[in-house]
Amino acid sequence: MARSEPYHHENLRQTLLAAAVALIGEVGPRDFTLREVARRAGVSHNAPYRHFPAKDDLLVAVATDGFDQLTALMQKSSARGKTALGRLQLCGRGYVDFALRSPHHFLVMFDLPKISHEPCKDEPVGKNAFDVLMGCIMAAQQSGDLPAGDPVPLAWTAWSLVHGIAKLSVSGNLPLSHRATLNFTQRATEVLSCGLMNVEA
Amino acid sequence: MARSEPYHHENLRQTLLAAAVALIGEVGPRDFTLREVARRAGVSHNAPYRHFPAKDDLLVAVATDGFDQLTALMQKSSARGKTALGRLQLCGRGYVDFALRSPHHFLVMFDLPKISHEPCKDEPVGKNAFDVLMGCIMAAQQSGDLPAGDPVPLAWTAWSLVHGIAKLSVSGNLPLSHRATLNFTQRATEVLSCGLMNVEA
DNA sequence: TGCTCATGTTGGCAGTGTCAACATATACAG
DNA sequence: CTGTATATGTTGACACTGCCAACATGAGCA
């Protein structure tokens, strides 16, 4: 019954990850500290090294967690749409919403070199989220809301627009409220899909 | 003639800034170190504090330098266009080109908290670059290549698209070569301007 | 000449990521 | 049941960082 257990915690790896996610949310990547994570998990400053080779590997795990949340939010948001095009737009809205609600987490997901320049990983960390977008795009193509053809360039274009909005908002360069940013996203994606349908060739 | 001058350098502030810009380009913001800047400038590890109150203030100066370069590149690039719309698109191309050529510098400009969340500065660091974009947008409006009305939302939309392309490219999420990325940018901005002209209301 | 001050210096402190060495608890071979 | 290997925790140390305090030097000005 709850005897003291100086060694071998129940599941220290997950405890560390949870503490890391919380710490990122509070102080951001710049003030994120391995030793503070260990403190919050109630272990010595070197315990994390038994589960993560280096600080950046723990941050990769944090980013992966972020991509899971992002994927879930995109799915949940897009499910509320009536038409294929509506679902695609809500997918982008969910993307921006996540960035606004978890700005620090969002930063780690896209600005961590270990993730960014991973040399030819067969399964990039953000693949699930990208697949949600791809699904929405292809559905919109089949319903005639987007032009037929290779969906990948369409996905890149849509992703770039929405990612740019998210990044500029998070970095304080779009002077809009949370709500206004989401509306702006909606409007921008409408414009883009209209352009995709009407541009020549 | 070239006597030793242990104190009072010619213009240490600019020397430090140049060394900082070079160091950022080489190692990026994460491995950027005040002491290494001082080493390269040939001064003691505390000399920078006589010119910059803290590390982040030196980084703000680095970012400002980056925005100057960005502004110049956007101007130079857009000047090659024949039409107002062409100049607008080349402006975006110059933006992405800068990001691809100076990825680390670009990171500092948009991910430094001191810049991002500066509370209501009357002259944001990136205002000059934004003004170049605004000029291109308003010229395109006057030539009928873009719809009339408030140019600011148009600028935000175009900026978001191009910024997203730049960010995703720099973080390794768009598997395209430098050249292909620039072509993709051109194509994406065409699509966007077409959508802006054709979208209802 | 002598005072003040801007701008450099050295030295030190707390905090960090990481390595090495040590300790303990569990699992499994005999 | 006993002994040993291994996984997982610990303490201690090192080099390095940003920043602070105290001191030194040189220029400008009364």
Short mmCIF file of C-alpha atoms (C1' of nucleotides) in Angstrom, two decimals:
data_model
loop_
_atom_site.label_atom_id
_atom_site.label_comp_id
_atom_site.label_asym_id
_atom_site.label_seq_id
_atom_site.Cartn_x
_atom_site.Cartn_y
_atom_site.Cartn_z
CA MET A 1 0.00 0.00 0.00
CA ALA A 2 1.79 2.98 -1.37
CA ARG A 3 5.14 2.07 0.04
CA SER A 4 7.94 4.41 -0.90
CA GLU A 5 9.40 3.45 -4.24
CA PRO A 6 12.72 5.21 -4.66
CA TYR A 7 13.47 3.43 -7.92
CA HIS A 8 11.49 2.17 -10.89
CA HIS A 9 8.44 4.35 -11.26
CA GLU A 10 5.22 3.07 -12.75
CA ASN A 11 5.62 4.60 -16.17
CA LEU A 12 8.15 7.35 -15.98
CA ARG A 13 8.34 7.83 -19.74
CA GLN A 14 4.72 8.89 -19.97
CA THR A 15 4.98 10.97 -16.83
CA LEU A 16 7.93 12.81 -18.33
CA LEU A 17 6.11 13.33 -21.61
CA ALA A 18 3.04 14.71 -19.84
CA ALA A 19 5.20 17.04 -17.76
CA ALA A 20 7.04 18.14 -20.89
CA VAL A 21 3.84 18.91 -22.75
CA ALA A 22 2.57 20.92 -19.81
CA LEU A 23 5.85 22.79 -19.45
CA ILE A 24 5.96 23.66 -23.15
CA GLY A 25 2.46 25.04 -22.89
CA GLU A 26 3.46 27.21 -19.96
CA VAL A 27 6.87 28.59 -20.88
CA GLY A 28 7.43 27.76 -24.54
CA PRO A 29 10.37 26.07 -26.22
CA ARG A 30 12.94 28.71 -25.34
CA ASP A 31 12.56 28.32 -21.60
CA PHE A 32 11.82 24.64 -21.74
CA THR A 33 14.27 22.80 -19.52
CA LEU A 34 15.03 19.14 -19.14
CA ARG A 35 15.82 19.57 -15.48
CA GLU A 36 12.50 21.28 -14.80
CA VAL A 37 10.69 18.41 -16.46
CA ALA A 38 12.54 16.02 -14.18
CA ARG A 39 11.68 18.16 -11.16
CA ARG A 40 7.98 18.09 -12.04
CA ALA A 41 8.10 14.36 -12.54
CA GLY A 42 9.74 14.04 -9.12
CA VAL A 43 12.91 12.37 -10.33
CA SER A 44 16.56 13.29 -10.51
CA HIS A 45 17.88 15.53 -13.24
CA ASN A 46 19.34 12.60 -15.13
CA ALA A 47 16.42 10.20 -15.05
CA PRO A 48 15.03 11.49 -18.40
CA TYR A 49 18.16 10.21 -20.13
CA ARG A 50 17.03 6.63 -19.49
CA HIS A 51 14.03 7.28 -21.75
CA PHE A 52 15.21 9.97 -24.17
CA PRO A 53 18.75 10.12 -25.56
CA ALA A 54 18.78 13.90 -25.55
CA LYS A 55 16.65 16.94 -24.88
CA ASP A 56 15.60 17.24 -28.50
CA ASP A 57 14.28 13.69 -28.52
CA LEU A 58 11.90 14.54 -25.72
CA LEU A 59 10.84 17.57 -27.73
CA VAL A 60 10.22 15.33 -30.72
CA ALA A 61 7.89 13.28 -28.54
CA VAL A 62 6.16 16.51 -27.48
CA ALA A 63 5.76 17.48 -31.13
CA THR A 64 4.35 14.07 -31.98
CA ASP A 65 1.80 14.49 -29.23
CA GLY A 66 0.96 17.87 -30.74
CA PHE A 67 0.39 16.38 -34.17
CA ASP A 68 -1.97 13.82 -32.66
CA GLN A 69 -4.00 16.61 -31.08
CA LEU A 70 -3.91 18.59 -34.30
CA THR A 71 -5.14 15.61 -36.31
CA ALA A 72 -7.98 15.02 -33.90
CA LEU A 73 -9.02 18.67 -33.97
CA MET A 74 -8.97 18.80 -37.75
CA GLN A 75 -11.11 15.69 -37.97
CA LYS A 76 -13.56 16.90 -35.38
CA SER A 77 -13.82 20.34 -36.96
CA SER A 78 -14.25 19.15 -40.52
CA ALA A 79 -16.93 16.65 -39.51
CA ARG A 80 -19.28 19.55 -38.85
CA GLY A 81 -19.41 20.52 -42.54
CA LYS A 82 -22.38 19.79 -44.79
CA THR A 83 -20.58 19.73 -48.13
CA ALA A 84 -17.17 18.43 -49.15
CA LEU A 85 -15.95 21.97 -49.69
CA GLY A 86 -17.35 23.01 -46.33
CA ARG A 87 -15.51 20.17 -44.63
CA LEU A 88 -12.27 21.17 -46.34
CA GLN A 89 -12.62 24.73 -45.08
CA LEU A 90 -13.47 23.61 -41.57
CA CYS A 91 -10.40 21.41 -41.68
CA GLY A 92 -8.28 24.52 -42.19
CA ARG A 93 -10.23 26.30 -39.51
CA GLY A 94 -9.39 23.52 -37.06
CA TYR A 95 -5.72 23.84 -37.99
CA VAL A 96 -5.65 27.54 -37.18
CA ASP A 97 -7.72 27.00 -34.07
CA PHE A 98 -5.16 24.55 -32.73
CA ALA A 99 -2.31 26.95 -33.42
CA LEU A 100 -4.10 29.75 -31.59
CA ARG A 101 -4.97 27.59 -28.61
CA SER A 102 -1.57 25.92 -28.30
CA PRO A 103 0.89 28.39 -29.78
CA HIS A 104 3.95 27.02 -28.00
CA HIS A 105 3.10 23.48 -28.87
CA PHE A 106 2.62 24.57 -32.47
CA LEU A 107 6.07 26.16 -32.47
CA VAL A 108 7.77 22.96 -31.39
CA MET A 109 6.00 21.00 -34.10
CA PHE A 110 7.40 23.09 -36.93
CA ASP A 111 10.56 24.75 -35.71
CA LEU A 112 12.41 21.85 -34.15
CA PRO A 113 15.39 21.02 -36.39
CA LYS A 114 15.30 17.34 -35.46
CA ILE A 115 11.85 17.19 -36.96
CA SER A 116 12.28 19.65 -39.77
CA HIS A 117 15.37 18.23 -41.36
CA GLU A 118 14.93 14.60 -40.55
CA PRO A 119 16.73 13.00 -43.50
CA CYS A 120 14.22 11.05 -45.51
CA LYS A 121 12.15 9.50 -42.75
CA ASP A 122 9.67 7.08 -44.22
CA GLU A 123 6.92 8.34 -41.95
CA PRO A 124 7.15 12.07 -41.21
CA VAL A 125 5.84 13.12 -37.82
CA GLY A 126 2.96 15.11 -39.25
CA LYS A 127 1.76 12.55 -41.77
CA ASN A 128 -1.55 11.83 -40.03
CA ALA A 129 -2.55 15.47 -40.03
CA PHE A 130 -1.57 15.84 -43.66
CA ASP A 131 -3.64 12.77 -44.52
CA VAL A 132 -6.74 14.38 -43.04
CA LEU A 133 -6.20 17.34 -45.34
CA MET A 134 -5.60 15.04 -48.30
CA GLY A 135 -8.83 13.22 -47.59
CA CYS A 136 -10.81 16.46 -47.56
CA ILE A 137 -9.15 17.59 -50.78
CA MET A 138 -9.90 14.37 -52.63
CA ALA A 139 -13.49 14.38 -51.44
CA ALA A 140 -13.87 17.93 -52.74
CA GLN A 141 -12.44 16.84 -56.06
CA GLN A 142 -14.95 14.03 -56.37
CA SER A 143 -17.86 16.30 -55.58
CA GLY A 144 -16.64 18.75 -58.23
CA ASP A 145 -15.75 21.49 -55.74
CA LEU A 146 -12.10 21.31 -56.77
CA PRO A 147 -10.53 20.54 -60.14
CA ALA A 148 -9.51 16.97 -60.87
CA GLY A 149 -5.87 15.95 -61.15
CA ASP A 150 -3.03 15.35 -58.74
CA PRO A 151 -4.34 16.36 -55.29
CA VAL A 152 -0.89 16.84 -53.77
CA PRO A 153 -0.17 20.31 -55.19
CA LEU A 154 -3.65 21.35 -54.15
CA ALA A 155 -2.92 20.15 -50.63
CA TRP A 156 0.38 22.02 -50.53
CA THR A 157 -1.30 25.22 -51.63
CA ALA A 158 -4.11 24.96 -49.11
CA TRP A 159 -1.72 23.93 -46.36
CA SER A 160 0.58 26.86 -47.11
CA LEU A 161 -2.23 29.38 -46.89
CA VAL A 162 -3.57 28.03 -43.63
CA HIS A 163 -0.12 27.48 -42.16
CA GLY A 164 0.81 31.05 -43.01
CA ILE A 165 -2.26 32.39 -41.28
CA ALA A 166 -1.51 30.27 -38.23
CA LYS A 167 2.15 31.28 -38.10
CA LEU A 168 1.54 34.98 -38.60
CA SER A 169 -1.20 34.96 -36.00
CA VAL A 170 0.89 33.15 -33.43
CA SER A 171 3.82 35.48 -33.98
CA GLY A 172 1.56 38.49 -33.49
CA ASN A 173 1.70 39.79 -37.04
CA LEU A 174 -2.03 39.57 -37.76
CA PRO A 175 -3.76 41.99 -35.40
CA LEU A 176 -6.98 39.99 -35.14
CA SER A 177 -8.82 38.37 -32.27
CA HIS A 178 -9.07 34.62 -32.04
CA ARG A 179 -12.58 34.67 -33.50
CA ALA A 180 -11.72 37.15 -36.21
CA THR A 181 -8.73 35.04 -37.24
CA LEU A 182 -10.94 32.00 -37.66
CA ASN A 183 -13.38 33.98 -39.79
CA PHE A 184 -10.51 35.34 -41.82
CA THR A 185 -9.31 31.78 -42.39
CA GLN A 186 -12.73 30.79 -43.64
CA ARG A 187 -12.79 33.69 -46.06
CA ALA A 188 -9.25 33.07 -47.31
CA THR A 189 -9.90 29.41 -48.01
CA GLU A 190 -13.04 30.36 -49.93
CA VAL A 191 -11.01 32.70 -52.08
CA LEU A 192 -8.39 30.04 -52.69
CA SER A 193 -10.86 27.33 -53.73
CA CYS A 194 -12.55 29.81 -56.05
CA GLY A 195 -9.19 30.56 -57.62
CA LEU A 196 -8.37 26.88 -57.99
CA MET A 197 -11.62 26.32 -59.90
CA ASN A 198 -11.28 29.35 -62.16
CA VAL A 199 -7.60 29.62 -62.97
CA GLU A 200 -6.69 28.64 -66.52
CA ALA A 201 -5.15 25.23 -67.22
CA MET B 1 49.85 53.55 -36.88
CA ALA B 2 47.95 50.51 -35.73
CA ARG B 3 48.97 50.78 -32.14
CA SER B 4 47.33 48.28 -29.86
CA GLU B 5 44.00 49.57 -28.67
CA PRO B 6 42.89 47.49 -25.71
CA TYR B 7 39.88 49.65 -25.06
CA HIS B 8 37.39 51.60 -27.12
CA HIS B 9 37.12 49.93 -30.50
CA GLU B 10 36.24 51.82 -33.63
CA ASN B 11 32.62 50.78 -33.83
CA LEU B 12 32.13 47.70 -31.74
CA ARG B 13 28.37 47.78 -32.00
CA GLN B 14 28.42 47.25 -35.74
CA THR B 15 31.19 44.69 -35.49
CA LEU B 16 29.09 42.74 -33.01
CA LEU B 17 26.03 42.98 -35.21
CA ALA B 18 27.92 41.74 -38.25
CA ALA B 19 29.40 38.87 -36.27
CA ALA B 20 25.94 38.04 -34.93
CA VAL B 21 24.38 38.00 -38.39
CA ALA B 22 27.15 35.74 -39.63
CA LEU B 23 26.83 33.41 -36.64
CA ILE B 24 23.07 33.14 -37.04
CA GLY B 25 23.55 32.20 -40.66
CA GLU B 26 25.98 29.49 -39.70
CA VAL B 27 24.48 27.83 -36.64
CA GLY B 28 20.93 29.14 -36.34
CA PRO B 29 19.16 30.69 -33.36
CA ARG B 30 19.31 27.62 -31.15
CA ASP B 31 23.10 27.47 -31.07
CA PHE B 32 23.57 31.21 -31.25
CA THR B 33 25.72 32.35 -28.35
CA LEU B 34 26.58 35.79 -27.05
CA ARG B 35 30.01 34.64 -25.98
CA GLU B 36 30.81 33.29 -29.42
CA VAL B 37 29.79 36.60 -30.95
CA ALA B 38 32.15 38.34 -28.54
CA ARG B 39 34.92 35.87 -29.42
CA ARG B 40 34.52 36.56 -33.13
CA ALA B 41 34.55 40.28 -32.49
CA GLY B 42 37.75 39.84 -30.50
CA VAL B 43 36.42 41.25 -27.26
CA SER B 44 35.68 39.90 -23.82
CA HIS B 45 32.52 37.94 -23.13
CA ASN B 46 30.92 40.91 -21.44
CA ALA B 47 31.64 43.64 -23.95
CA PRO B 48 28.35 43.08 -25.85
CA TYR B 49 26.43 44.16 -22.76
CA ARG B 50 27.70 47.71 -23.25
CA HIS B 51 25.77 47.84 -26.52
CA PHE B 52 22.86 45.44 -26.04
CA PRO B 53 21.05 45.07 -22.71
CA ALA B 54 20.51 41.36 -23.24
CA LYS B 55 20.98 38.57 -25.72
CA ASP B 56 17.51 38.99 -27.16
CA ASP B 57 18.16 42.63 -27.93
CA LEU B 58 21.10 41.67 -30.10
CA LEU B 59 18.82 39.17 -31.81
CA VAL B 60 16.27 41.92 -32.39
CA ALA B 61 19.00 43.89 -34.16
CA VAL B 62 19.79 40.81 -36.23
CA ALA B 63 16.13 40.47 -37.14
CA THR B 64 15.94 44.13 -38.11
CA ASP B 65 18.90 43.63 -40.39
CA GLY B 66 17.06 40.66 -41.89
CA PHE B 67 13.96 42.73 -42.57
CA ASP B 68 16.09 45.31 -44.34
CA GLN B 69 17.52 42.62 -46.60
CA LEU B 70 14.07 41.17 -47.15
CA THR B 71 12.66 44.55 -48.10
CA ALA B 72 15.47 45.15 -50.56
CA LEU B 73 15.03 41.73 -52.14
CA MET B 74 11.29 42.17 -52.51
CA GLN B 75 11.78 45.54 -54.17
CA LYS B 76 14.48 44.28 -56.49
CA SER B 77 12.49 41.19 -57.42
CA SER B 78 9.20 42.97 -58.04
CA ALA B 79 10.88 45.63 -60.18
CA ARG B 80 11.44 43.00 -62.87
CA GLY B 81 7.69 42.63 -63.51
CA LYS B 82 5.96 44.08 -66.56
CA THR B 83 2.45 44.41 -65.13
CA ALA B 84 1.19 45.40 -61.72
CA LEU B 85 0.02 41.84 -61.12
CA GLY B 86 3.36 40.50 -62.28
CA ARG B 87 5.18 42.78 -59.86
CA LEU B 88 2.95 41.61 -57.02
CA GLN B 89 3.73 37.99 -57.78
CA LEU B 90 7.46 38.66 -58.06
CA CYS B 91 7.26 40.40 -54.72
CA GLY B 92 6.06 37.16 -53.18
CA ARG B 93 8.70 35.26 -55.08
CA GLY B 94 11.37 37.49 -53.57
CA TYR B 95 9.95 36.82 -50.11
CA VAL B 96 10.24 33.07 -50.53
CA ASP B 97 13.63 33.41 -52.15
CA PHE B 98 14.95 35.26 -49.12
CA ALA B 99 13.59 32.63 -46.75
CA LEU B 100 15.22 29.84 -48.74
CA ARG B 101 18.55 31.63 -48.94
CA SER B 102 18.68 32.74 -45.30
CA PRO B 103 16.55 30.22 -43.44
CA HIS B 104 18.09 30.88 -40.04
CA HIS B 105 17.84 34.60 -40.41
CA PHE B 106 14.21 34.16 -41.44
CA LEU B 107 13.56 32.12 -38.29
CA VAL B 108 14.84 34.87 -36.03
CA MET B 109 12.68 37.45 -37.74
CA PHE B 110 9.44 35.66 -37.00
CA ASP B 111 10.00 33.42 -33.99
CA LEU B 112 11.70 35.78 -31.60
CA PRO B 113 9.24 36.53 -28.77
CA LYS B 114 10.69 39.99 -28.21
CA ILE B 115 9.66 40.84 -31.74
CA SER B 116 6.50 38.82 -31.99
CA HIS B 117 4.74 40.05 -28.92
CA GLU B 118 6.11 43.54 -28.68
CA PRO B 119 3.22 45.31 -26.98
CA CYS B 120 1.84 47.87 -29.38
CA LYS B 121 5.03 49.23 -30.87
CA ASP B 122 4.22 52.18 -33.09
CA GLU B 123 6.64 50.94 -35.76
CA PRO B 124 6.79 47.15 -36.01
CA VAL B 125 10.14 45.75 -37.09
CA GLY B 126 8.81 44.40 -40.37
CA LYS B 127 6.84 47.46 -41.44
CA ASN B 128 9.07 48.34 -44.40
CA ALA B 129 8.69 44.90 -45.93
CA PHE B 130 4.95 44.98 -45.41
CA ASP B 131 4.79 48.40 -47.06
CA VAL B 132 6.42 47.02 -50.19
CA LEU B 133 3.69 44.40 -50.37
CA MET B 134 1.01 47.01 -49.74
CA GLY B 135 2.37 49.13 -52.56
CA CYS B 136 2.21 46.22 -54.99
CA ILE B 137 -1.31 45.37 -53.87
CA MET B 138 -2.61 48.92 -54.31
CA ALA B 139 -0.97 49.22 -57.72
CA ALA B 140 -2.67 45.98 -58.78
CA GLN B 141 -5.98 47.36 -57.55
CA GLN B 142 -5.58 50.50 -59.62
CA SER B 143 -4.73 48.54 -62.74
CA GLY B 144 -7.81 46.41 -62.20
CA ASP B 145 -5.88 43.22 -61.48
CA LEU B 146 -7.31 43.05 -57.98
CA PRO B 147 -10.72 44.10 -56.68
CA ALA B 148 -11.08 47.57 -55.21
CA GLY B 149 -11.69 48.12 -51.52
CA ASP B 150 -9.61 47.94 -48.38
CA PRO B 151 -6.20 46.60 -49.43
CA VAL B 152 -5.23 45.45 -45.96
CA PRO B 153 -7.19 42.16 -45.93
CA LEU B 154 -5.85 41.46 -49.40
CA ALA B 155 -2.33 42.01 -48.13
CA TRP B 156 -2.90 39.70 -45.16
CA THR B 157 -4.20 36.98 -47.42
CA ALA B 158 -1.32 37.21 -49.88
CA TRP B 159 1.21 37.48 -47.07
CA SER B 160 -0.23 34.42 -45.36
CA LEU B 161 0.01 32.30 -48.48
CA VAL B 162 3.56 33.30 -49.23
CA HIS B 163 4.66 33.15 -45.61
CA GLY B 164 3.20 29.66 -45.34
CA ILE B 165 5.11 28.50 -48.38
CA ALA B 166 8.31 30.01 -46.99
CA LYS B 167 7.83 28.50 -43.55
CA LEU B 168 6.90 25.04 -44.75
CA SER B 169 9.81 25.02 -47.17
CA VAL B 170 12.32 26.13 -44.57
CA SER B 171 11.08 23.54 -42.11
CA GLY B 172 11.44 20.83 -44.72
CA ASN B 173 7.75 20.09 -45.16
CA LEU B 174 7.56 20.90 -48.87
CA PRO B 175 9.76 18.40 -50.70
CA LEU B 176 10.70 20.75 -53.51
CA SER B 177 13.98 22.14 -54.77
CA HIS B 178 14.75 25.83 -54.41
CA ARG B 179 13.77 26.47 -58.02
CA ALA B 180 10.63 24.34 -57.85
CA THR B 181 9.56 26.16 -54.71
CA LEU B 182 9.83 29.50 -56.45
CA ASN B 183 7.79 28.21 -59.38
CA PHE B 184 5.23 26.80 -56.97
CA THR B 185 5.02 30.21 -55.31
CA GLN B 186 4.35 31.86 -58.66
CA ARG B 187 1.59 29.37 -59.42
CA ALA B 188 0.01 29.70 -55.98
CA THR B 189 -0.12 33.48 -56.14
CA GLU B 190 -1.71 33.29 -59.57
CA VAL B 191 -4.41 31.05 -58.16
CA LEU B 192 -4.97 33.39 -55.26
CA SER B 193 -5.32 36.52 -57.37
CA CYS B 194 -7.72 34.70 -59.65
CA GLY B 195 -9.81 33.74 -56.63
CA LEU B 196 -9.76 37.27 -55.31
CA MET B 197 -11.15 38.56 -58.61
CA ASN B 198 -13.83 35.93 -58.99
CA VAL B 199 -15.12 35.27 -55.50
CA GLU B 200 -18.59 36.64 -54.83
CA ALA B 201 -19.08 39.85 -52.85
"C1'" DT C 1 45.11 69.42 -13.90
"C1'" DG C 2 41.46 66.61 -12.20
"C1'" DC C 3 36.48 64.78 -12.46
"C1'" DT C 4 33.08 62.22 -14.88
"C1'" DC C 5 31.53 58.93 -17.73
"C1'" DA C 6 31.38 55.78 -21.62
"C1'" DT C 7 33.30 51.57 -22.65
"C1'" DG C 8 36.18 48.07 -22.07
"C1'" DT C 9 38.14 44.19 -18.57
"C1'" DT C 10 38.24 40.16 -15.11
"C1'" DG C 11 35.87 37.27 -11.93
"C1'" DG C 12 31.94 35.06 -10.19
"C1'" DC C 13 27.21 32.93 -9.81
"C1'" DA C 14 23.34 30.11 -10.80
"C1'" DG C 15 21.55 27.24 -14.12
"C1'" DT C 16 21.87 24.03 -18.22
"C1'" DG C 17 22.80 19.62 -21.14
"C1'" DT C 18 25.39 15.71 -20.95
"C1'" DC C 19 28.79 12.14 -19.43
"C1'" DA C 20 30.63 8.72 -15.99
"C1'" DA C 21 30.24 6.01 -12.06
"C1'" DC C 22 27.46 3.99 -8.74
"C1'" DA C 23 23.08 1.77 -6.62
"C1'" DT C 24 19.03 -0.97 -6.61
"C1'" DA C 25 15.21 -3.76 -8.00
"C1'" DT C 26 13.54 -7.09 -11.10
"C1'" DA C 27 14.02 -11.28 -14.08
"C1'" DC C 28 15.81 -15.29 -15.13
"C1'" DA C 29 19.46 -19.45 -15.05
"C1'" DG C 30 21.18 -22.99 -12.19
"C1'" DC D 1 16.26 -20.67 -3.32
"C1'" DT D 2 20.45 -18.33 -4.87
"C1'" DG D 3 23.28 -15.59 -7.86
"C1'" DT D 4 23.95 -12.76 -11.54
"C1'" DA D 5 22.73 -9.70 -15.56
"C1'" DT D 6 20.16 -5.89 -16.93
"C1'" DA D 7 17.01 -2.03 -16.80
"C1'" DT D 8 16.37 2.03 -14.52
"C1'" DG D 9 17.11 5.05 -11.16
"C1'" DT D 10 20.86 8.01 -8.33
"C1'" DT D 11 24.79 11.34 -7.31
"C1'" DG D 12 28.63 13.97 -8.89
"C1'" DA D 13 31.19 16.37 -12.18
"C1'" DC D 14 32.37 19.15 -16.41
"C1'" DA D 15 32.14 22.70 -19.80
"C1'" DC D 16 29.30 26.07 -21.17
"C1'" DT D 17 25.86 29.79 -20.97
"C1'" DG D 18 23.54 34.49 -19.75
"C1'" DC D 19 24.09 37.93 -16.71
"C1'" DC D 20 25.74 40.73 -12.53
"C1'" DA D 21 29.35 43.28 -9.84
"C1'" DA D 22 33.61 45.38 -9.40
"C1'" DC D 23 37.47 47.28 -11.45
"C1'" DA D 24 40.41 49.66 -15.25
"C1'" DT D 25 41.22 52.74 -18.87
"C1'" DG D 26 40.79 56.45 -21.88
"C1'" DA D 27 38.40 60.68 -23.74
"C1'" DG D 28 36.10 65.06 -22.95
"C1'" DC D 29 35.44 68.96 -20.35
"C1'" DA D 30 35.52 72.16 -15.90
#
